[in-house]
Amino acid sequence: MENKKNIKDYNLDELKKEFENLGEKPYRAEQVFKWIFEANVTSFDEMTNISFKLREKLKQNYIICIYKIIKKQESKDGTKKYLFNIGDDNAIETVLMEYKYGKSLCVSSQIGCKMGCKFCASTGIPFVRNLTSGEIVEQILAVQREEKIKISNVVLMGIGEPLDNYNNVLNAIKIMNNQKGLNIGARHISLSTSGLVPKIYDLANEKLQCTLSISLHATTDEKRSSMMPINNKYNIEELLKACKYYIETTGKRISFEYALAKEENDNEEDAKRLVKLLKGMLCHVNLIPINKIENGKYDKSSNENIIKFRDYLNDHGIVATIRRELGPDIEAACGQLRKKEVKE
Ligand code: SAH
């Protein structure tokens, strides 16, 4: 990727500092920021209110990271999955979902993942590296260019553990939020974590308005550790303590994700324990019919059981809904994303 910096990696304040170092006025940085994130241009030459001299200077110092689509798949339900060539030997996946309220994009935060959750398709792919903030945001820009649409919601639920790439993810959120660019309000951004407890405290202290989703998936440490190795490091008690801190500090409701696997975590005892664990918390439970992955040992719970589980929670004071499955036919549903090599 040469030695030039990706101009999309900078939030507006940082870009102003960069421009200062180049001997340029801060308002020029703002103009360029708008070209990049609002007009979504792909070359410096399109920045018509920027002098030729400055454009040349920018070209010498920066690149504009632009993804090329290797493959685009469309589901019967309208969900679209993109495999992007991100410029080196790596590829990432991004999913576009259409809802009544707008267009939501599920973005990846890392190439591969270190968490090793037993039910997730990202497991078994070696971790390669973190995505930079510009690489995270380019997923939105690339889809907006391709589809000629405006993304209204972003979920950080693609490949990777967002809190394991904390600084870049936070900066990406800052860039998304800026009204002079993508203008996606924090309330329209969700971040999902497998439970990196210290980072949940850090995130709470940022006092962002984005929604935090916690991948809980089990009600005992024994079961959760067998599904999610991260639980050996931070157990359910520590995790829920951090969640309570998050709620107190931000005033925001937390969303708990619970993927129902047949005869693993889907019986009435689990529902009872879940009620006990979450009682009194400002939260919501998102029940996900687990998606069976290749060679995976977890099977989907029956529809009847999923409804029973939801009703038990609702009858006992815990708000629970069943997540609609989108894009299962193109392997774009929860947990099905899998990084493929560009060479494939
Ligand atoms: N690393 C983050 C975000 C990526 S996964 C996290 O763990 O939260 C996004 C969501 O999909 C998580 O709740 C994850 O647990 C869930 N998920 C992963 N594999 C799944 C599968 N096979 N079926 C259903 N949900 C799955």
PDB file of C-alpha atoms in Angstrom, residues 147-334:
ATOM      1  CA  GLU A 147     -25.756   1.098  -4.463  1.00  0.00           C
ATOM      2  CA  LYS A 148     -26.174   4.883  -4.653  1.00  0.00           C
ATOM      3  CA  ILE A 149     -27.829   4.870  -1.268  1.00  0.00           C
ATOM      4  CA  LYS A 150     -27.319   6.402   2.158  1.00  0.00           C
ATOM      5  CA  ILE A 151     -26.612   4.030   5.023  1.00  0.00           C
ATOM      6  CA  SER A 152     -28.671   4.993   8.064  1.00  0.00           C
ATOM      7  CA  ASN A 153     -27.525   2.420  10.628  1.00  0.00           C
ATOM      8  CA  VAL A 154     -24.281   0.627  11.303  1.00  0.00           C
ATOM      9  CA  VAL A 155     -23.792  -2.525  13.346  1.00  0.00           C
ATOM     10  CA  LEU A 156     -20.276  -3.528  14.334  1.00  0.00           C
ATOM     11  CA  MET A 157     -21.173  -7.200  14.180  1.00  0.00           C
ATOM     12  CA  GLY A 158     -19.215  -8.487  11.228  1.00  0.00           C
ATOM     13  CA  ILE A 159     -15.937 -10.367  11.494  1.00  0.00           C
ATOM     14  CA  GLY A 160     -13.768  -9.503  14.467  1.00  0.00           C
ATOM     15  CA  GLU A 161     -14.084  -8.381  18.055  1.00  0.00           C
ATOM     16  CA  PRO A 162     -14.554  -4.599  17.981  1.00  0.00           C
ATOM     17  CA  LEU A 163     -13.301  -4.065  21.528  1.00  0.00           C
ATOM     18  CA  ASP A 164     -10.101  -5.938  20.659  1.00  0.00           C
ATOM     19  CA  ASN A 165      -9.461  -3.123  18.146  1.00  0.00           C
ATOM     20  CA  TYR A 166     -10.618  -0.440  20.534  1.00  0.00           C
ATOM     21  CA  ASN A 167      -8.852   2.721  19.341  1.00  0.00           C
ATOM     22  CA  ASN A 168      -9.515   2.217  15.648  1.00  0.00           C
ATOM     23  CA  VAL A 169     -13.147   1.275  16.230  1.00  0.00           C
ATOM     24  CA  LEU A 170     -13.707   4.310  18.427  1.00  0.00           C
ATOM     25  CA  ASN A 171     -12.118   6.605  15.885  1.00  0.00           C
ATOM     26  CA  ALA A 172     -14.220   5.017  13.126  1.00  0.00           C
ATOM     27  CA  ILE A 173     -17.344   5.789  15.174  1.00  0.00           C
ATOM     28  CA  LYS A 174     -16.162   9.386  15.573  1.00  0.00           C
ATOM     29  CA  ILE A 175     -15.703   9.667  11.796  1.00  0.00           C
ATOM     30  CA  MET A 176     -19.149   8.119  11.130  1.00  0.00           C
ATOM     31  CA  ASN A 177     -20.759  10.558  13.578  1.00  0.00           C
ATOM     32  CA  ASN A 178     -19.387  13.743  12.018  1.00  0.00           C
ATOM     33  CA  GLN A 179     -22.184  15.815  10.508  1.00  0.00           C
ATOM     34  CA  LYS A 180     -19.824  17.167   7.871  1.00  0.00           C
ATOM     35  CA  GLY A 181     -19.293  13.635   6.574  1.00  0.00           C
ATOM     36  CA  LEU A 182     -21.272  10.412   6.912  1.00  0.00           C
ATOM     37  CA  ASN A 183     -23.500  11.971   9.564  1.00  0.00           C
ATOM     38  CA  ILE A 184     -24.607   8.704  11.181  1.00  0.00           C
ATOM     39  CA  GLY A 185     -25.719   9.514  14.718  1.00  0.00           C
ATOM     40  CA  ALA A 186     -24.332   7.410  17.581  1.00  0.00           C
ATOM     41  CA  ARG A 187     -27.870   6.244  18.349  1.00  0.00           C
ATOM     42  CA  HIS A 188     -27.839   4.554  14.966  1.00  0.00           C
ATOM     43  CA  ILE A 189     -24.660   2.602  15.683  1.00  0.00           C
ATOM     44  CA  SER A 190     -24.491  -0.699  17.594  1.00  0.00           C
ATOM     45  CA  LEU A 191     -21.361  -2.361  18.835  1.00  0.00           C
ATOM     46  CA  SER A 192     -21.377  -6.026  19.752  1.00  0.00           C
ATOM     47  CA  THR A 193     -18.794  -7.634  22.026  1.00  0.00           C
ATOM     48  CA  SER A 194     -18.053 -11.116  23.270  1.00  0.00           C
ATOM     49  CA  GLY A 195     -17.290  -9.503  26.636  1.00  0.00           C
ATOM     50  CA  LEU A 196     -13.890  -7.818  26.959  1.00  0.00           C
ATOM     51  CA  VAL A 197     -14.648  -6.527  30.439  1.00  0.00           C
ATOM     52  CA  PRO A 198     -11.958  -3.822  30.893  1.00  0.00           C
ATOM     53  CA  LYS A 199     -12.875  -2.346  27.519  1.00  0.00           C
ATOM     54  CA  ILE A 200     -16.559  -2.228  28.482  1.00  0.00           C
ATOM     55  CA  TYR A 201     -15.561   0.064  31.377  1.00  0.00           C
ATOM     56  CA  ASP A 202     -13.474   2.183  29.000  1.00  0.00           C
ATOM     57  CA  LEU A 203     -16.348   2.419  26.536  1.00  0.00           C
ATOM     58  CA  ALA A 204     -18.764   3.414  29.302  1.00  0.00           C
ATOM     59  CA  ASN A 205     -16.455   6.274  30.250  1.00  0.00           C
ATOM     60  CA  GLU A 206     -16.511   7.587  26.671  1.00  0.00           C
ATOM     61  CA  LYS A 207     -20.217   8.234  27.211  1.00  0.00           C
ATOM     62  CA  LEU A 208     -21.105   7.595  23.588  1.00  0.00           C
ATOM     63  CA  GLN A 209     -24.737   7.202  22.699  1.00  0.00           C
ATOM     64  CA  CYS A 210     -24.246   4.036  20.667  1.00  0.00           C
ATOM     65  CA  THR A 211     -25.992   0.794  21.606  1.00  0.00           C
ATOM     66  CA  LEU A 212     -23.924  -1.869  23.309  1.00  0.00           C
ATOM     67  CA  SER A 213     -24.761  -5.495  22.570  1.00  0.00           C
ATOM     68  CA  ILE A 214     -23.305  -8.252  24.688  1.00  0.00           C
ATOM     69  CA  SER A 215     -22.955 -11.766  23.323  1.00  0.00           C
ATOM     70  CA  LEU A 216     -24.070 -13.683  26.402  1.00  0.00           C
ATOM     71  CA  HIS A 217     -25.359 -16.999  24.995  1.00  0.00           C
ATOM     72  CA  ALA A 218     -25.300 -18.984  28.254  1.00  0.00           C
ATOM     73  CA  THR A 219     -26.350 -18.696  31.891  1.00  0.00           C
ATOM     74  CA  THR A 220     -23.667 -20.701  33.697  1.00  0.00           C
ATOM     75  CA  ASP A 221     -19.917 -20.206  33.547  1.00  0.00           C
ATOM     76  CA  GLU A 222     -19.412 -23.835  32.689  1.00  0.00           C
ATOM     77  CA  LYS A 223     -21.638 -23.634  29.619  1.00  0.00           C
ATOM     78  CA  ARG A 224     -20.481 -20.177  28.553  1.00  0.00           C
ATOM     79  CA  SER A 225     -16.811 -21.169  28.817  1.00  0.00           C
ATOM     80  CA  SER A 226     -17.489 -24.221  26.674  1.00  0.00           C
ATOM     81  CA  MET A 227     -19.010 -21.990  23.977  1.00  0.00           C
ATOM     82  CA  MET A 228     -16.871 -18.868  24.377  1.00  0.00           C
ATOM     83  CA  PRO A 229     -13.276 -19.189  25.641  1.00  0.00           C
ATOM     84  CA  ILE A 230     -13.257 -15.493  26.642  1.00  0.00           C
ATOM     85  CA  ASN A 231     -15.463 -16.518  29.582  1.00  0.00           C
ATOM     86  CA  ASN A 232     -12.429 -18.196  31.188  1.00  0.00           C
ATOM     87  CA  LYS A 233     -10.851 -14.781  31.399  1.00  0.00           C
ATOM     88  CA  TYR A 234     -13.923 -12.711  32.308  1.00  0.00           C
ATOM     89  CA  ASN A 235     -16.770 -14.719  33.790  1.00  0.00           C
ATOM     90  CA  ILE A 236     -20.488 -13.956  33.754  1.00  0.00           C
ATOM     91  CA  GLU A 237     -20.428 -12.198  37.126  1.00  0.00           C
ATOM     92  CA  GLU A 238     -17.622  -9.836  36.082  1.00  0.00           C
ATOM     93  CA  LEU A 239     -19.273  -9.282  32.720  1.00  0.00           C
ATOM     94  CA  LEU A 240     -22.640  -8.343  34.214  1.00  0.00           C
ATOM     95  CA  LYS A 241     -20.953  -6.052  36.734  1.00  0.00           C
ATOM     96  CA  ALA A 242     -19.325  -4.193  33.845  1.00  0.00           C
ATOM     97  CA  CYS A 243     -22.699  -4.059  32.068  1.00  0.00           C
ATOM     98  CA  LYS A 244     -24.324  -2.514  35.140  1.00  0.00           C
ATOM     99  CA  TYR A 245     -21.568   0.095  35.227  1.00  0.00           C
ATOM    100  CA  TYR A 246     -22.183   0.797  31.527  1.00  0.00           C
ATOM    101  CA  ILE A 247     -25.909   1.297  32.117  1.00  0.00           C
ATOM    102  CA  GLU A 248     -25.362   3.543  35.158  1.00  0.00           C
ATOM    103  CA  THR A 249     -22.742   5.655  33.411  1.00  0.00           C
ATOM    104  CA  THR A 250     -24.446   6.096  30.052  1.00  0.00           C
ATOM    105  CA  GLY A 251     -28.120   5.699  30.945  1.00  0.00           C
ATOM    106  CA  LYS A 252     -28.359   3.435  27.909  1.00  0.00           C
ATOM    107  CA  ARG A 253     -30.122   0.112  27.705  1.00  0.00           C
ATOM    108  CA  ILE A 254     -27.934  -2.893  26.904  1.00  0.00           C
ATOM    109  CA  SER A 255     -28.922  -5.528  24.404  1.00  0.00           C
ATOM    110  CA  PHE A 256     -27.989  -9.116  25.319  1.00  0.00           C
ATOM    111  CA  GLU A 257     -27.601 -11.535  22.467  1.00  0.00           C
ATOM    112  CA  TYR A 258     -28.523 -15.123  23.146  1.00  0.00           C
ATOM    113  CA  ALA A 259     -28.143 -17.654  20.335  1.00  0.00           C
ATOM    114  CA  LEU A 260     -30.353 -20.632  21.035  1.00  0.00           C
ATOM    115  CA  ALA A 261     -28.731 -24.013  20.406  1.00  0.00           C
ATOM    116  CA  LYS A 262     -30.741 -27.186  20.667  1.00  0.00           C
ATOM    117  CA  GLU A 263     -30.356 -28.923  24.024  1.00  0.00           C
ATOM    118  CA  GLU A 264     -27.407 -26.725  24.921  1.00  0.00           C
ATOM    119  CA  ASN A 265     -28.768 -23.499  26.325  1.00  0.00           C
ATOM    120  CA  ASP A 266     -32.443 -23.533  25.405  1.00  0.00           C
ATOM    121  CA  ASN A 267     -34.364 -25.238  28.214  1.00  0.00           C
ATOM    122  CA  GLU A 268     -36.561 -23.784  30.913  1.00  0.00           C
ATOM    123  CA  GLU A 269     -33.763 -23.922  33.499  1.00  0.00           C
ATOM    124  CA  ASP A 270     -31.699 -21.644  31.246  1.00  0.00           C
ATOM    125  CA  ALA A 271     -34.614 -19.260  30.846  1.00  0.00           C
ATOM    126  CA  LYS A 272     -35.052 -19.197  34.642  1.00  0.00           C
ATOM    127  CA  ARG A 273     -31.369 -18.503  35.254  1.00  0.00           C
ATOM    128  CA  LEU A 274     -31.368 -15.806  32.576  1.00  0.00           C
ATOM    129  CA  VAL A 275     -34.260 -14.035  34.304  1.00  0.00           C
ATOM    130  CA  LYS A 276     -32.375 -14.206  37.594  1.00  0.00           C
ATOM    131  CA  LEU A 277     -29.167 -12.836  36.070  1.00  0.00           C
ATOM    132  CA  LEU A 278     -30.813  -9.914  34.261  1.00  0.00           C
ATOM    133  CA  LYS A 279     -33.579  -9.027  36.714  1.00  0.00           C
ATOM    134  CA  GLY A 280     -33.747  -5.292  37.323  1.00  0.00           C
ATOM    135  CA  MET A 281     -31.265  -4.351  34.594  1.00  0.00           C
ATOM    136  CA  LEU A 282     -32.128  -1.827  31.913  1.00  0.00           C
ATOM    137  CA  CYS A 283     -31.824  -4.309  29.088  1.00  0.00           C
ATOM    138  CA  HIS A 284     -33.333  -6.212  26.227  1.00  0.00           C
ATOM    139  CA  VAL A 285     -32.692  -9.785  25.118  1.00  0.00           C
ATOM    140  CA  ASN A 286     -32.220 -10.553  21.453  1.00  0.00           C
ATOM    141  CA  LEU A 287     -32.815 -14.237  20.824  1.00  0.00           C
ATOM    142  CA  ILE A 288     -31.002 -15.533  17.755  1.00  0.00           C
ATOM    143  CA  PRO A 289     -31.834 -18.920  16.264  1.00  0.00           C
ATOM    144  CA  ILE A 290     -28.262 -20.259  16.116  1.00  0.00           C
ATOM    145  CA  ASN A 291     -26.926 -20.748  12.622  1.00  0.00           C
ATOM    146  CA  LYS A 292     -25.230 -24.065  12.179  1.00  0.00           C
ATOM    147  CA  ILE A 293     -21.760 -23.613  10.767  1.00  0.00           C
ATOM    148  CA  GLU A 294     -19.721 -26.105   8.777  1.00  0.00           C
ATOM    149  CA  ASN A 295     -18.626 -28.930  11.097  1.00  0.00           C
ATOM    150  CA  GLY A 296     -20.240 -27.077  13.986  1.00  0.00           C
ATOM    151  CA  LYS A 297     -21.643 -29.036  16.904  1.00  0.00           C
ATOM    152  CA  TYR A 298     -24.522 -26.689  17.652  1.00  0.00           C
ATOM    153  CA  ASP A 299     -27.919 -27.159  16.044  1.00  0.00           C
ATOM    154  CA  LYS A 300     -30.710 -24.649  15.809  1.00  0.00           C
ATOM    155  CA  SER A 301     -33.282 -24.802  18.551  1.00  0.00           C
ATOM    156  CA  SER A 302     -36.799 -25.608  17.335  1.00  0.00           C
ATOM    157  CA  ASN A 303     -39.114 -22.693  16.525  1.00  0.00           C
ATOM    158  CA  GLU A 304     -41.511 -23.887  19.161  1.00  0.00           C
ATOM    159  CA  ASN A 305     -38.784 -23.861  21.772  1.00  0.00           C
ATOM    160  CA  ILE A 306     -37.538 -20.429  20.749  1.00  0.00           C
ATOM    161  CA  ILE A 307     -41.034 -19.004  21.158  1.00  0.00           C
ATOM    162  CA  LYS A 308     -41.403 -20.738  24.529  1.00  0.00           C
ATOM    163  CA  PHE A 309     -38.080 -19.292  25.663  1.00  0.00           C
ATOM    164  CA  ARG A 310     -39.087 -15.783  24.572  1.00  0.00           C
ATOM    165  CA  ASP A 311     -42.471 -16.024  26.245  1.00  0.00           C
ATOM    166  CA  TYR A 312     -40.926 -17.215  29.505  1.00  0.00           C
ATOM    167  CA  LEU A 313     -38.617 -14.186  29.560  1.00  0.00           C
ATOM    168  CA  ASN A 314     -41.400 -11.749  28.691  1.00  0.00           C
ATOM    169  CA  ASP A 315     -43.717 -13.268  31.291  1.00  0.00           C
ATOM    170  CA  HIS A 316     -41.029 -12.778  33.923  1.00  0.00           C
ATOM    171  CA  GLY A 317     -40.239  -9.139  33.274  1.00  0.00           C
ATOM    172  CA  ILE A 318     -37.388  -9.423  30.757  1.00  0.00           C
ATOM    173  CA  VAL A 319     -38.098  -7.850  27.372  1.00  0.00           C
ATOM    174  CA  ALA A 320     -37.102 -10.361  24.716  1.00  0.00           C
ATOM    175  CA  THR A 321     -37.514 -10.526  20.951  1.00  0.00           C
ATOM    176  CA  ILE A 322     -36.510 -13.051  18.329  1.00  0.00           C
ATOM    177  CA  ARG A 323     -34.129 -11.726  15.725  1.00  0.00           C
ATOM    178  CA  ARG A 324     -35.359 -12.101  12.182  1.00  0.00           C
ATOM    179  CA  GLU A 325     -32.888 -14.076  10.125  1.00  0.00           C
ATOM    180  CA  LEU A 326     -31.608 -12.173   7.128  1.00  0.00           C
ATOM    181  CA  GLY A 327     -29.567 -13.559   4.280  1.00  0.00           C
ATOM    182  CA  PRO A 328     -29.180 -17.184   5.420  1.00  0.00           C
ATOM    183  CA  ASP A 329     -29.176 -18.378   1.781  1.00  0.00           C
ATOM    184  CA  ILE A 330     -26.042 -16.369   0.994  1.00  0.00           C
ATOM    185  CA  GLU A 331     -24.291 -17.172   4.280  1.00  0.00           C
ATOM    186  CA  ALA A 332     -24.763 -13.637   5.464  1.00  0.00           C
ATOM    187  CA  ALA A 333     -26.772 -14.408   8.601  1.00  0.00           C
ATOM    188  CA  CYS A 334     -25.388 -13.992  12.113  1.00  0.00           C
TER     189      CYS A 334
END
